[in-house]
Amino acid sequence: MGGGVGISVNGRFRVATERTVFAMPETGIGLVPDVGGGYFLPRMTGQLGMFLGLTGHRLKGWDCLHAGVATHAVRGDMVDKLEEALASLGEGDNLVSEKEVMQVLDQFLSEEAKEHTFTLARHMEEINRIFSGETVEEIVGSLRSEESEFADKALKTMEAASPTSLKVAYRQIREGGRMTTLGDVLRMEYRLVTRCCQDKDFYEGVRAALIDRDNKPVWVPGSVEEVAMDKVDWYFSSLGEEELSLE
């Protein structure tokens, strides 16, 4: 979840088990889906990444494979044997190729995972239609006009999140989809997280969720309609000499 996802999800091979849980819930504490979230979320199927980034929806177990978060899936009781098989590839002086790693992972691929039906499959039309909106306000308006339990749940989650974080995360995901490298996205996200630390909502979100645990954050401003574009632009503005260097 969160930063832990970013550390692993941009790797070449990503293995899930039936106990894996994926989520990017940062907007709920006044942050944004960082650590590469702006790179992998817009590259998911349709508008799935935007949906996950704005709502913090959790994907569990084999859903992680079918959503593209994981490249492979193995039963939890087979993880030790998988590790042994992978470790054996490195015996001797020969370099291990991606093809060899892929072959081992494919051998351990769970039949249960392959046959699993993605739980969001029946909602993908709704997700693609709603979360393709041109603004967060448009997305929220579409959710309010829908007459479905799924839309109601997504709406409640977004209404509980930081309005500023929602608008920043929306632009982050859209811009990240146009960037060509992970490095470019990480530089952008460094700016965003720095600005979160200079603003108020992140501290309020942590207070409400982790310190006082009252789950009643008071966001400033309190609605997406009140979040000025100038403020969003400030989040994306250059940090000057403090810009992230990956050289």
Short mmCIF file of C-alpha atoms in Angstrom, two decimals:
data_model
loop_
_atom_site.label_atom_id
_atom_site.label_comp_id
_atom_site.label_asym_id
_atom_site.label_seq_id
_atom_site.Cartn_x
_atom_site.Cartn_y
_atom_site.Cartn_z
CA MET A 1 0.00 0.00 0.00
CA GLY A 2 1.12 3.56 -0.65
CA GLY A 3 4.88 3.99 -0.83
CA GLY A 4 5.42 0.24 -0.55
CA VAL A 5 3.57 -0.13 -3.83
CA GLY A 6 5.80 2.42 -5.54
CA ILE A 7 8.95 0.63 -4.46
CA SER A 8 7.80 -2.67 -5.98
CA VAL A 9 5.26 -1.99 -8.72
CA ASN A 10 7.74 -0.46 -11.14
CA GLY A 11 9.88 -3.60 -11.04
CA ARG A 12 10.13 -5.99 -14.00
CA PHE A 13 8.55 -8.94 -12.18
CA ARG A 14 5.85 -8.53 -9.54
CA VAL A 15 4.42 -11.56 -7.76
CA ALA A 16 1.13 -11.57 -5.84
CA THR A 17 -0.42 -14.19 -3.57
CA GLU A 18 -4.00 -14.68 -2.43
CA ARG A 19 -3.17 -12.46 0.56
CA THR A 20 -1.76 -9.51 -1.39
CA VAL A 21 -3.49 -6.15 -0.89
CA PHE A 22 -2.92 -3.18 -3.20
CA ALA A 23 -4.13 0.37 -2.53
CA MET A 24 -3.04 3.97 -3.01
CA PRO A 25 -5.02 5.69 -0.21
CA GLU A 26 -2.90 8.84 0.05
CA THR A 27 -5.63 11.37 -0.82
CA GLY A 28 -7.35 10.30 2.40
CA ILE A 29 -4.52 11.80 4.46
CA GLY A 30 -3.86 14.89 2.38
CA LEU A 31 -1.07 13.39 0.30
CA VAL A 32 -0.87 12.13 -3.31
CA PRO A 33 -0.13 8.65 -4.78
CA ASP A 34 3.62 9.21 -4.97
CA VAL A 35 6.72 6.97 -5.34
CA GLY A 36 5.92 6.41 -9.01
CA GLY A 37 2.14 6.36 -8.70
CA GLY A 38 1.93 8.95 -11.45
CA TYR A 39 3.76 6.55 -13.76
CA PHE A 40 2.00 3.21 -13.29
CA LEU A 41 -1.56 4.37 -12.52
CA PRO A 42 -2.21 6.04 -15.92
CA ARG A 43 -0.75 2.98 -17.66
CA MET A 44 -3.38 0.63 -16.26
CA THR A 45 -6.38 -0.48 -18.31
CA GLY A 46 -8.75 2.33 -19.25
CA GLN A 47 -9.46 4.65 -16.32
CA LEU A 48 -8.74 2.02 -13.68
CA GLY A 49 -5.65 3.86 -12.47
CA MET A 50 -7.50 7.13 -12.07
CA PHE A 51 -10.24 5.34 -10.13
CA LEU A 52 -7.71 3.66 -7.82
CA GLY A 53 -5.70 6.85 -7.34
CA LEU A 54 -8.65 9.04 -6.41
CA THR A 55 -10.65 6.58 -4.32
CA GLY A 56 -7.93 4.47 -2.67
CA HIS A 57 -9.97 1.36 -3.57
CA ARG A 58 -8.30 -1.86 -2.42
CA LEU A 59 -7.47 -4.70 -4.77
CA LYS A 60 -7.08 -8.03 -3.02
CA GLY A 61 -5.48 -11.33 -3.92
CA TRP A 62 -5.75 -12.46 -7.51
CA ASP A 63 -7.36 -9.16 -8.51
CA CYS A 64 -3.83 -7.71 -8.39
CA LEU A 65 -2.83 -10.01 -11.25
CA HIS A 66 -5.87 -9.25 -13.39
CA ALA A 67 -5.50 -5.49 -12.83
CA GLY A 68 -1.91 -5.61 -14.02
CA VAL A 69 -0.44 -4.63 -10.65
CA ALA A 70 1.25 -8.04 -10.50
CA THR A 71 2.85 -9.83 -13.44
CA HIS A 72 2.59 -13.25 -11.80
CA ALA A 73 0.68 -14.97 -9.01
CA VAL A 74 1.60 -17.85 -6.74
CA ARG A 75 -0.17 -19.49 -3.81
CA GLY A 76 1.17 -18.37 -0.47
CA ASP A 77 2.18 -21.89 0.50
CA MET A 78 4.40 -22.08 -2.60
CA VAL A 79 6.40 -18.89 -2.01
CA ASP A 80 9.30 -20.67 -0.30
CA LYS A 81 9.63 -23.14 -3.17
CA LEU A 82 9.46 -20.30 -5.68
CA GLU A 83 12.27 -18.49 -3.88
CA GLU A 84 14.38 -21.67 -3.91
CA ALA A 85 13.79 -22.14 -7.63
CA LEU A 86 14.75 -18.54 -8.38
CA ALA A 87 17.83 -18.72 -6.15
CA SER A 88 18.99 -21.85 -7.95
CA LEU A 89 19.19 -19.86 -11.19
CA GLY A 90 22.06 -17.88 -9.75
CA GLU A 91 24.25 -20.90 -9.00
CA GLY A 92 27.55 -20.83 -10.84
CA ASP A 93 29.03 -17.94 -12.76
CA ASN A 94 26.38 -17.66 -15.47
CA LEU A 95 24.25 -14.53 -15.63
CA VAL A 96 20.52 -15.11 -15.19
CA SER A 97 18.37 -13.96 -18.10
CA GLU A 98 14.89 -12.46 -17.91
CA LYS A 99 13.66 -15.42 -19.94
CA GLU A 100 14.88 -17.87 -17.31
CA VAL A 101 13.21 -15.90 -14.52
CA MET A 102 10.00 -15.73 -16.54
CA GLN A 103 10.01 -19.48 -17.10
CA VAL A 104 10.29 -20.18 -13.37
CA LEU A 105 7.55 -17.70 -12.48
CA ASP A 106 5.30 -19.18 -15.16
CA GLN A 107 5.80 -22.66 -13.73
CA PHE A 108 4.53 -21.51 -10.36
CA LEU A 109 1.59 -19.50 -11.72
CA SER A 110 -1.51 -20.49 -9.75
CA GLU A 111 -4.34 -22.05 -11.73
CA GLU A 112 -6.75 -20.49 -9.26
CA ALA A 113 -5.32 -17.07 -10.07
CA LYS A 114 -5.56 -17.63 -13.83
CA GLU A 115 -9.21 -18.69 -13.60
CA HIS A 116 -10.18 -15.90 -11.20
CA THR A 117 -12.74 -13.34 -12.41
CA PHE A 118 -11.62 -9.76 -11.78
CA THR A 119 -14.07 -8.33 -9.25
CA LEU A 120 -14.11 -4.91 -10.94
CA ALA A 121 -14.78 -6.37 -14.40
CA ARG A 122 -18.51 -5.71 -14.17
CA HIS A 123 -17.82 -2.09 -13.16
CA MET A 124 -15.24 -1.23 -15.82
CA GLU A 125 -17.74 0.44 -18.15
CA GLU A 126 -18.85 2.67 -15.29
CA ILE A 127 -15.26 3.37 -14.21
CA ASN A 128 -14.12 4.26 -17.73
CA ARG A 129 -17.11 6.49 -18.38
CA ILE A 130 -17.02 8.39 -15.09
CA PHE A 131 -13.30 8.66 -14.41
CA SER A 132 -12.53 9.89 -17.92
CA GLY A 133 -13.98 13.23 -16.79
CA GLU A 134 -12.07 16.38 -17.66
CA THR A 135 -11.99 17.59 -14.04
CA VAL A 136 -12.43 16.22 -10.54
CA GLU A 137 -15.62 18.26 -10.30
CA GLU A 138 -16.97 16.49 -13.38
CA ILE A 139 -16.09 13.09 -11.91
CA VAL A 140 -17.81 13.92 -8.62
CA GLY A 141 -20.86 15.21 -10.48
CA SER A 142 -21.09 12.02 -12.52
CA LEU A 143 -20.85 9.89 -9.40
CA ARG A 144 -23.64 11.88 -7.79
CA SER A 145 -25.89 11.36 -10.81
CA GLU A 146 -25.29 7.61 -10.95
CA GLU A 147 -27.79 5.31 -9.33
CA SER A 148 -25.57 2.46 -8.23
CA GLU A 149 -24.12 1.18 -4.99
CA PHE A 150 -20.67 1.14 -6.59
CA ALA A 151 -20.82 4.84 -7.51
CA ASP A 152 -22.19 5.75 -4.07
CA LYS A 153 -19.26 4.04 -2.35
CA ALA A 154 -16.71 5.74 -4.62
CA LEU A 155 -18.38 9.11 -4.03
CA LYS A 156 -18.33 8.74 -0.24
CA THR A 157 -14.64 7.87 -0.33
CA MET A 158 -13.79 10.89 -2.46
CA GLU A 159 -15.92 13.20 -0.35
CA ALA A 160 -13.94 12.11 2.71
CA ALA A 161 -10.58 12.78 1.04
CA SER A 162 -8.66 16.04 0.89
CA PRO A 163 -10.14 18.16 -1.91
CA THR A 164 -6.72 19.63 -2.65
CA SER A 165 -5.14 16.18 -2.84
CA LEU A 166 -7.85 15.00 -5.21
CA LYS A 167 -7.23 17.83 -7.65
CA VAL A 168 -3.46 17.51 -7.44
CA ALA A 169 -3.60 13.71 -7.83
CA TYR A 170 -5.92 14.03 -10.84
CA ARG A 171 -3.45 16.29 -12.63
CA GLN A 172 -0.52 14.14 -11.48
CA ILE A 173 -2.02 11.03 -13.08
CA ARG A 174 -2.96 12.83 -16.29
CA GLU A 175 0.46 14.45 -16.66
CA GLY A 176 2.25 11.27 -15.62
CA GLY A 177 0.56 9.44 -18.47
CA ARG A 178 2.16 11.86 -20.92
CA MET A 179 5.64 11.60 -19.45
CA THR A 180 8.03 9.15 -21.08
CA THR A 181 10.19 8.04 -18.17
CA LEU A 182 9.76 7.06 -14.53
CA GLY A 183 12.49 9.55 -13.66
CA ASP A 184 10.43 12.45 -15.03
CA VAL A 185 7.46 11.34 -12.93
CA LEU A 186 9.56 11.00 -9.78
CA ARG A 187 10.85 14.54 -10.24
CA MET A 188 7.27 15.78 -10.54
CA GLU A 189 6.18 13.82 -7.48
CA TYR A 190 9.07 15.16 -5.43
CA ARG A 191 7.65 18.63 -6.05
CA LEU A 192 4.17 17.50 -5.08
CA VAL A 193 5.22 15.85 -1.83
CA THR A 194 7.38 18.85 -0.93
CA ARG A 195 4.36 21.12 -1.44
CA CYS A 196 2.19 18.76 0.64
CA CYS A 197 4.67 19.23 3.48
CA GLN A 198 4.47 23.01 3.03
CA ASP A 199 0.66 22.99 3.04
CA LYS A 200 -1.80 22.09 5.81
CA ASP A 201 -3.92 19.12 4.71
CA PHE A 202 -1.20 16.47 5.02
CA TYR A 203 -0.65 17.29 8.69
CA GLU A 204 -4.39 17.37 9.31
CA GLY A 205 -4.86 14.03 7.57
CA VAL A 206 -2.13 12.36 9.62
CA ARG A 207 -3.59 13.84 12.81
CA ALA A 208 -7.08 12.53 12.07
CA ALA A 209 -6.00 9.08 10.89
CA LEU A 210 -2.93 8.25 12.96
CA ILE A 211 -2.60 10.53 15.98
CA ASP A 212 -6.01 11.44 17.41
CA ARG A 213 -7.67 8.73 15.28
CA ASP A 214 -10.98 10.60 15.21
CA ASN A 215 -11.19 10.20 11.42
CA LYS A 216 -12.63 13.69 11.20
CA PRO A 217 -10.13 15.76 9.23
CA VAL A 218 -10.94 19.40 8.62
CA TRP A 219 -9.67 20.08 5.11
CA VAL A 220 -8.80 23.59 3.92
CA PRO A 221 -10.50 24.30 1.60
CA GLY A 222 -13.38 21.95 2.28
CA SER A 223 -14.60 21.14 -1.24
CA VAL A 224 -13.07 20.53 -4.66
CA GLU A 225 -15.01 23.50 -6.02
CA GLU A 226 -13.12 25.77 -3.61
CA VAL A 227 -9.65 24.55 -4.61
CA ALA A 228 -8.26 27.32 -6.83
CA MET A 229 -6.30 26.39 -9.94
CA ASP A 230 -3.54 28.74 -8.76
CA LYS A 231 -3.04 26.51 -5.74
CA VAL A 232 -2.84 23.39 -7.90
CA ASP A 233 -0.34 25.15 -10.16
CA TRP A 234 1.76 25.99 -7.08
CA TYR A 235 2.02 22.30 -6.24
CA PHE A 236 3.52 21.62 -9.67
CA SER A 237 5.79 24.67 -9.74
CA SER A 238 9.57 24.37 -9.76
CA LEU A 239 11.47 24.02 -6.49
CA GLY A 240 14.46 25.80 -7.97
CA GLU A 241 17.69 24.59 -6.41
CA GLU A 242 15.70 22.05 -4.37
CA GLU A 243 14.58 20.10 -7.45
CA LEU A 244 15.17 16.35 -7.29
CA SER A 245 18.34 15.24 -9.08
CA LEU A 246 18.60 11.63 -10.25
CA GLU A 247 22.03 11.98 -11.81
#
